[in-house]
Amino acid sequence: MKKILVTGAAGDVGTHLRRELAGRYQLRLSDIRPIRKLEAGETFVRGDIARLADALRMTKGVDAIVHLGGFSVEGPWEAILRANIVGCYNVFEAARRNGVKRILFASSNHATGFYRRDEKIDHRVYPKPDSRYGVSKVFGEQLGSLYADKYGMEILCMRIGNVAPAPPDKRRLSNWISPRDFAQLVTIGIQNPDIRFQIVYGVSGNQRSWYDNANAQRLGYRPLDDAETYAEEVLAKEKPATDPRAERYQGGDFVSAEIGGDPSRKLPVVKKPSSRKTKRSGKRDRHPPRSGRRKS
Ligand code: 15L
């Protein structure tokens, strides 16, 4: 049975994953916080990924790593830097030194949170992070790209939406992922022999999805759940939006956090060297160009 390290295992996502993967793998759990109750097939290594020595200890002798550890929402730069930049680097570098080839990186929908909700994006779009947190996820993806190309490591970046038993609000009707669908994606990430460097969206098969998740499907992902099952209940409870920007962009309130000023003010016009005219009005397009694509 494969031995899998799950970093950040004490968090919500880690807790769902432990339950879903029980019995399928030997799980080595790590976190900066203690995990008191271990189930059969689990071991625990306490440590801080911001320390390379700890990361080396955690990653020794495993077959693959599910890297969930780090700061999981927007936060002060020092916290993001320590956990998500230094910590992420240490996990990748420790894996390389210990000969662990495969890493499943918990990226986030906030790596592309500044795409509008009326756009459908795939894994090739240029990142548009909506926060320092989002920037740190883009960093992790690009580190994965480097380690795949330079050192032959096998990296799956999962741009995770919201992992929960049910979608909590309207925004999450588009980016929710059920624990069992997340576990399916993780299992593909561990088992699929063809992964070199891939980006997928960690979302269920939601009718209101903002994502073309064809890349995940190509790797074998067949989500079982759809947030639409909960739509009526969720929309009945939904409070009116307080900020039009949070409503306009996929990242929600990660987008509007710290912008300050009048929320109804116009969005900044992005100037481009050569002016682009819209077909209908002949006026300059106010929005940034759609989907600058990642080179393959
Ligand atoms: C994330 O990346 C966060 O880790 C999680 O707490 C949620 O806020 C999620 O995104 C989301 O966008 O719903």
Tab-separated table of C-alpha atoms and ligand atoms in Angstrom:
chain	number	residue	atom	x	y	z
A	1	MET	CA	0.000	0.000	0.000
A	2	LYS	CA	1.334	3.438	-0.935
A	3	LYS	CA	2.506	5.730	1.833
A	4	ILE	CA	1.131	9.242	1.379
A	5	LEU	CA	2.119	12.364	3.312
A	6	VAL	CA	-0.714	14.838	3.893
A	7	THR	CA	0.589	18.213	5.103
A	8	GLY	CA	-1.784	20.553	6.930
A	9	ALA	CA	-3.740	17.447	7.868
A	10	ALA	CA	-5.348	19.027	10.965
A	11	GLY	CA	-7.346	21.498	8.834
A	12	ASP	CA	-10.877	21.066	7.451
A	13	VAL	CA	-9.783	19.809	4.035
A	14	GLY	CA	-7.273	17.422	5.605
A	15	THR	CA	-9.924	16.084	7.966
A	16	HIS	CA	-12.326	15.360	5.077
A	17	LEU	CA	-9.525	13.733	3.112
A	18	ARG	CA	-8.426	11.465	5.967
A	19	ARG	CA	-11.957	10.116	6.270
A	20	GLU	CA	-12.340	9.591	2.509
A	21	LEU	CA	-8.933	7.954	1.985
A	22	ALA	CA	-9.079	5.690	5.045
A	23	GLY	CA	-8.020	2.149	4.214
A	24	ARG	CA	-6.811	3.054	0.703
A	25	TYR	CA	-3.349	4.348	1.636
A	26	GLN	CA	-1.016	4.458	4.588
A	27	LEU	CA	-1.383	8.079	5.666
A	28	ARG	CA	1.413	10.055	7.262
A	29	LEU	CA	-0.211	13.203	8.601
A	30	SER	CA	1.727	16.355	9.391
A	31	ASP	CA	0.738	19.710	10.815
A	32	ILE	CA	2.051	22.494	13.024
A	33	ARG	CA	-0.918	21.738	15.307
A	34	PRO	CA	-1.308	18.418	17.120
A	35	ILE	CA	-3.655	15.708	15.875
A	36	ARG	CA	-4.679	13.765	18.939
A	37	LYS	CA	-6.837	10.970	17.580
A	38	LEU	CA	-5.297	8.819	14.882
A	39	GLU	CA	-7.209	6.151	12.979
A	40	ALA	CA	-5.881	2.792	11.792
A	41	GLY	CA	-3.305	3.257	9.034
A	42	GLU	CA	-2.386	6.795	10.146
A	43	THR	CA	0.797	8.159	11.712
A	44	PHE	CA	1.541	11.749	12.715
A	45	VAL	CA	4.657	13.900	12.406
A	46	ARG	CA	4.417	17.308	14.009
A	47	GLY	CA	6.431	20.044	12.343
A	48	ASP	CA	6.575	23.475	10.777
A	49	ILE	CA	7.018	23.546	6.995
A	50	ALA	CA	8.677	26.953	7.305
A	51	ARG	CA	11.684	24.988	8.667
A	52	LEU	CA	13.488	22.957	6.034
A	53	ALA	CA	14.702	20.438	8.644
A	54	ASP	CA	11.069	19.705	9.585
A	55	ALA	CA	10.035	19.399	5.944
A	56	LEU	CA	12.893	16.927	5.352
A	57	ARG	CA	11.721	14.834	8.302
A	58	MET	CA	8.085	14.820	7.138
A	59	THR	CA	8.768	13.895	3.527
A	60	LYS	CA	11.282	11.091	4.085
A	61	GLY	CA	10.239	7.709	2.727
A	62	VAL	CA	6.791	8.527	1.299
A	63	ASP	CA	5.495	7.698	-2.203
A	64	ALA	CA	3.618	10.963	-2.759
A	65	ILE	CA	2.719	14.185	-0.992
A	66	VAL	CA	-0.639	15.930	-0.778
A	67	HIS	CA	0.487	19.412	0.173
A	68	LEU	CA	-2.441	21.111	1.907
A	69	GLY	CA	-0.345	22.913	4.550
A	70	GLY	CA	-0.112	26.683	4.751
A	71	PHE	CA	-2.230	29.773	5.348
A	72	SER	CA	-5.608	28.997	3.784
A	73	VAL	CA	-7.189	32.448	3.394
A	74	GLU	CA	-6.029	36.024	2.805
A	75	GLY	CA	-3.696	37.170	5.576
A	76	PRO	CA	-0.844	39.503	6.478
A	77	TRP	CA	2.153	39.298	4.158
A	78	GLU	CA	4.450	37.904	6.891
A	79	ALA	CA	2.086	34.971	7.478
A	80	ILE	CA	1.627	34.265	3.759
A	81	LEU	CA	5.372	34.566	3.152
A	82	ARG	CA	6.266	32.162	5.943
A	83	ALA	CA	3.674	29.457	5.399
A	84	ASN	CA	2.870	29.641	1.687
A	85	ILE	CA	6.077	30.860	0.050
A	86	VAL	CA	8.900	29.632	2.325
A	87	GLY	CA	6.841	26.643	3.529
A	88	CYS	CA	5.837	25.618	0.018
A	89	TYR	CA	9.414	25.924	-1.227
A	90	ASN	CA	10.628	23.769	1.678
A	91	VAL	CA	8.115	21.014	0.948
A	92	PHE	CA	9.056	20.869	-2.756
A	93	GLU	CA	12.774	21.060	-2.021
A	94	ALA	CA	12.610	18.466	0.784
A	95	ALA	CA	10.670	16.132	-1.520
A	96	ARG	CA	13.330	16.515	-4.203
A	97	ARG	CA	16.160	15.839	-1.757
A	98	ASN	CA	14.338	12.790	-0.377
A	99	GLY	CA	13.595	11.415	-3.850
A	100	VAL	CA	9.821	11.828	-3.601
A	101	LYS	CA	8.724	12.516	-7.160
A	102	ARG	CA	5.036	13.190	-6.882
A	103	ILE	CA	3.378	16.209	-5.259
A	104	LEU	CA	-0.292	17.132	-5.339
A	105	PHE	CA	-0.357	20.828	-4.603
A	106	ALA	CA	-3.450	22.433	-3.064
A	107	SER	CA	-3.676	25.506	-5.238
A	108	SER	CA	-6.829	27.564	-5.099
A	109	ASN	CA	-9.546	29.185	-7.176
A	110	HIS	CA	-8.051	32.424	-5.810
A	111	ALA	CA	-5.096	31.984	-8.200
A	112	THR	CA	-7.617	33.034	-10.862
A	113	GLY	CA	-10.058	34.977	-8.680
A	114	PHE	CA	-9.910	38.137	-10.802
A	115	TYR	CA	-11.621	36.445	-13.748
A	116	ARG	CA	-15.200	37.592	-14.039
A	117	ARG	CA	-18.077	35.322	-13.210
A	118	ASP	CA	-19.411	35.618	-16.757
A	119	GLU	CA	-16.199	34.064	-18.103
A	120	LYS	CA	-15.529	30.343	-18.396
A	121	ILE	CA	-11.869	29.584	-17.807
A	122	ASP	CA	-9.780	26.481	-18.264
A	123	HIS	CA	-6.408	25.314	-16.937
A	124	ARG	CA	-4.497	27.315	-19.572
A	125	VAL	CA	-5.622	30.817	-18.602
A	126	TYR	CA	-3.067	33.270	-17.370
A	127	PRO	CA	-3.283	33.498	-13.534
A	128	LYS	CA	-5.189	36.464	-12.112
A	129	PRO	CA	-4.776	36.193	-8.332
A	130	ASP	CA	-7.186	38.165	-6.185
A	131	SER	CA	-5.116	38.453	-2.990
A	132	ARG	CA	-1.670	37.866	-1.465
A	133	TYR	CA	-3.011	34.394	-0.736
A	134	GLY	CA	-3.844	33.958	-4.440
A	135	VAL	CA	-0.358	35.147	-5.401
A	136	SER	CA	1.143	32.530	-3.077
A	137	LYS	CA	-0.872	29.821	-4.858
A	138	VAL	CA	0.434	31.010	-8.232
A	139	PHE	CA	3.927	30.821	-6.714
A	140	GLY	CA	3.316	27.201	-5.696
A	141	GLU	CA	2.055	26.303	-9.176
A	142	GLN	CA	5.079	27.885	-10.831
A	143	LEU	CA	7.430	26.196	-8.378
A	144	GLY	CA	5.761	22.946	-9.387
A	145	SER	CA	6.344	23.774	-13.044
A	146	LEU	CA	10.038	24.409	-12.342
A	147	TYR	CA	10.471	21.204	-10.337
A	148	ALA	CA	8.698	19.183	-13.029
A	149	ASP	CA	10.778	20.604	-15.886
A	150	LYS	CA	14.103	20.815	-14.093
A	151	TYR	CA	14.051	17.778	-11.815
A	152	GLY	CA	11.539	15.481	-13.516
A	153	MET	CA	9.103	15.632	-10.621
A	154	GLU	CA	5.400	14.865	-11.125
A	155	ILE	CA	3.139	17.678	-10.067
A	156	LEU	CA	-0.645	18.018	-9.993
A	157	CYS	CA	-1.885	21.504	-9.077
A	158	MET	CA	-5.501	21.431	-7.909
A	159	ARG	CA	-7.177	24.856	-7.985
A	160	ILE	CA	-9.545	23.957	-5.197
A	161	GLY	CA	-12.852	25.750	-4.711
A	162	ASN	CA	-14.663	25.103	-1.453
A	163	VAL	CA	-14.414	21.642	0.102
A	164	ALA	CA	-17.461	21.101	2.301
A	165	PRO	CA	-20.319	18.643	2.771
A	166	ALA	CA	-22.620	21.195	1.047
A	167	PRO	CA	-22.136	24.584	-0.656
A	168	PRO	CA	-22.578	27.338	1.959
A	169	ASP	CA	-23.589	30.235	-0.342
A	170	LYS	CA	-24.366	31.357	-3.906
A	171	ARG	CA	-20.732	31.828	-4.932
A	172	ARG	CA	-19.906	28.297	-3.878
A	173	LEU	CA	-22.680	26.916	-6.134
A	174	SER	CA	-20.033	27.510	-8.809
A	175	ASN	CA	-16.855	26.322	-7.074
A	176	TRP	CA	-17.949	23.786	-4.469
A	177	ILE	CA	-16.357	20.327	-4.295
A	178	SER	CA	-17.759	17.516	-2.196
A	179	PRO	CA	-15.307	15.581	-0.023
A	180	ARG	CA	-15.804	12.417	-2.094
A	181	ASP	CA	-15.135	14.247	-5.388
A	182	PHE	CA	-12.039	15.820	-3.849
A	183	ALA	CA	-10.852	12.378	-2.737
A	184	GLN	CA	-11.437	11.093	-6.281
A	185	LEU	CA	-9.264	13.889	-7.693
A	186	VAL	CA	-6.545	13.211	-5.118
A	187	THR	CA	-6.624	9.495	-5.911
A	188	ILE	CA	-6.166	10.286	-9.611
A	189	GLY	CA	-3.278	12.555	-8.667
A	190	ILE	CA	-1.628	9.727	-6.749
A	191	GLN	CA	-2.320	6.919	-9.227
A	192	ASN	CA	-2.286	8.379	-12.759
A	193	PRO	CA	1.036	7.360	-14.366
A	194	ASP	CA	0.970	10.181	-16.950
A	195	ILE	CA	1.220	13.200	-14.690
A	196	ARG	CA	4.232	15.440	-15.295
A	197	PHE	CA	2.846	18.923	-14.658
A	198	GLN	CA	-0.893	19.470	-14.720
A	199	ILE	CA	-3.338	22.091	-13.498
A	200	VAL	CA	-6.935	21.093	-12.785
A	201	TYR	CA	-9.864	22.716	-11.000
A	202	GLY	CA	-10.872	21.080	-7.736
A	203	VAL	CA	-14.619	21.458	-8.187
A	204	SER	CA	-17.559	19.052	-8.401
A	205	GLY	CA	-19.595	18.718	-11.610
A	206	ASN	CA	-21.478	21.931	-10.829
A	207	GLN	CA	-24.019	23.208	-13.358
A	208	ARG	CA	-23.020	26.785	-12.471
A	209	SER	CA	-19.279	26.124	-12.743
A	210	TRP	CA	-17.017	28.899	-14.049
A	211	TYR	CA	-14.526	26.295	-15.204
A	212	ASP	CA	-13.935	24.164	-18.226
A	213	ASN	CA	-12.388	21.281	-16.311
A	214	ALA	CA	-11.578	19.184	-19.389
A	215	ASN	CA	-8.026	18.658	-18.178
A	216	ALA	CA	-9.252	16.914	-15.024
A	217	GLN	CA	-11.650	14.816	-17.101
A	218	ARG	CA	-8.806	13.863	-19.424
A	219	LEU	CA	-6.941	12.512	-16.390
A	220	GLY	CA	-9.998	10.419	-15.481
A	221	TYR	CA	-11.977	12.689	-13.133
A	222	ARG	CA	-15.721	11.925	-13.127
A	223	PRO	CA	-17.300	14.020	-10.356
A	224	LEU	CA	-20.310	12.468	-8.662
A	225	ASP	CA	-21.786	15.617	-7.143
A	226	ASP	CA	-23.313	18.887	-8.374
A	227	ALA	CA	-23.908	21.923	-6.144
A	228	GLU	CA	-27.222	22.453	-7.937
A	229	THR	CA	-28.777	19.850	-5.623
A	230	TYR	CA	-28.518	22.475	-2.865
A	231	ALA	CA	-29.296	25.580	-4.972
A	232	GLU	CA	-32.844	26.272	-3.795
A	233	GLU	CA	-31.925	26.042	-0.129
A	234	VAL	CA	-28.717	28.091	-0.582
A	235	LEU	CA	-30.368	30.871	-2.617
A	236	ALA	CA	-33.251	31.195	-0.154
A	237	LYS	CA	-30.719	32.026	2.588
A	238	GLU	CA	-28.482	34.282	0.457
A	239	LYS	CA	-28.053	37.859	1.702
A	240	PRO	CA	-27.857	40.705	-0.852
A	241	ALA	CA	-24.289	41.414	-2.015
A	242	THR	CA	-22.626	44.369	-0.296
A	243	ASP	CA	-19.893	44.991	-2.865
A	244	PRO	CA	-20.436	44.820	-6.639
A	245	ARG	CA	-16.827	43.815	-7.254
A	246	ALA	CA	-17.121	40.794	-4.979
A	247	GLU	CA	-20.223	39.871	-6.972
A	248	ARG	CA	-18.613	40.457	-10.364
A	249	TYR	CA	-15.436	38.409	-9.905
A	250	GLN	CA	-14.991	34.735	-9.180
A	251	GLY	CA	-12.883	35.356	-6.066
A	252	GLY	CA	-15.798	37.027	-4.205
A	253	ASP	CA	-14.752	38.932	-1.119
A	254	PHE	CA	-11.066	38.043	-1.616
A	255	VAL	CA	-11.361	40.501	-4.531
A	256	SER	CA	-12.898	43.349	-2.584
A	257	ALA	CA	-10.792	42.921	0.579
A	258	GLU	CA	-8.659	45.991	1.225
A	259	ILE	CA	-9.620	47.852	-1.956
A	260	GLY	CA	-11.224	50.525	0.215
A	261	GLY	CA	-13.045	53.579	-0.989
A	262	ASP	CA	-16.413	53.688	-2.674
A	263	PRO	CA	-17.477	50.184	-3.793
A	264	SER	CA	-19.595	51.654	-6.599
A	265	ARG	CA	-16.648	53.470	-8.171
A	266	LYS	CA	-15.647	52.445	-11.658
A	267	LEU	CA	-13.171	49.635	-12.171
A	268	PRO	CA	-9.718	50.699	-13.340
A	269	VAL	CA	-9.310	50.879	-17.107
A	270	VAL	CA	-6.441	48.661	-18.210
A	271	LYS	CA	-4.403	50.544	-20.812
A	272	LYS	CA	-2.819	48.479	-23.542
A	273	PRO	CA	-0.156	49.715	-25.948
A	274	SER	CA	-2.399	49.261	-28.995
A	275	SER	CA	-6.055	50.149	-28.478
A	276	ARG	CA	-8.617	47.425	-28.956
A	277	LYS	CA	-12.015	48.492	-30.264
A	278	THR	CA	-15.170	46.685	-29.288
A	279	LYS	CA	-17.202	45.488	-32.243
A	280	ARG	CA	-20.481	46.992	-31.083
A	281	SER	CA	-19.601	50.509	-29.954
A	282	GLY	CA	-16.220	51.106	-31.501
A	283	LYS	CA	-15.151	52.299	-28.013
A	284	ARG	CA	-12.103	51.079	-26.191
A	285	ASP	CA	-12.759	47.878	-24.230
A	286	ARG	CA	-12.821	48.640	-20.490
A	287	HIS	CA	-11.957	45.130	-19.409
A	288	PRO	CA	-8.602	43.390	-19.557
A	289	PRO	CA	-8.234	41.003	-22.488
A	290	ARG	CA	-9.832	37.610	-21.979
A	291	SER	CA	-7.737	34.713	-20.925
A	292	GLY	CA	-4.078	35.318	-21.641
A	293	ARG	CA	-3.165	31.676	-22.087
A	294	ARG	CA	-0.388	29.739	-20.525
A	295	LYS	CA	2.087	28.406	-23.018
A	296	SER	CA	2.085	24.649	-23.059
B	1	15L	C1	-9.860	28.899	-0.588
B	1	15L	O1	-8.822	28.831	-1.224
B	1	15L	C2	-9.851	28.814	0.903
B	1	15L	O2	-8.815	27.993	1.379
B	1	15L	C3	-11.177	28.346	1.459
B	1	15L	O3	-11.178	28.651	2.833
B	1	15L	C4	-12.376	28.997	0.768
B	1	15L	O4	-12.428	30.320	1.134
B	1	15L	C5	-12.269	28.816	-0.739
B	1	15L	O5	-11.012	29.213	-1.224
B	1	15L	C6	-13.348	29.577	-1.516
B	1	15L	O6	-13.039	30.350	-2.411
B	1	15L	O7	-14.514	29.314	-1.270
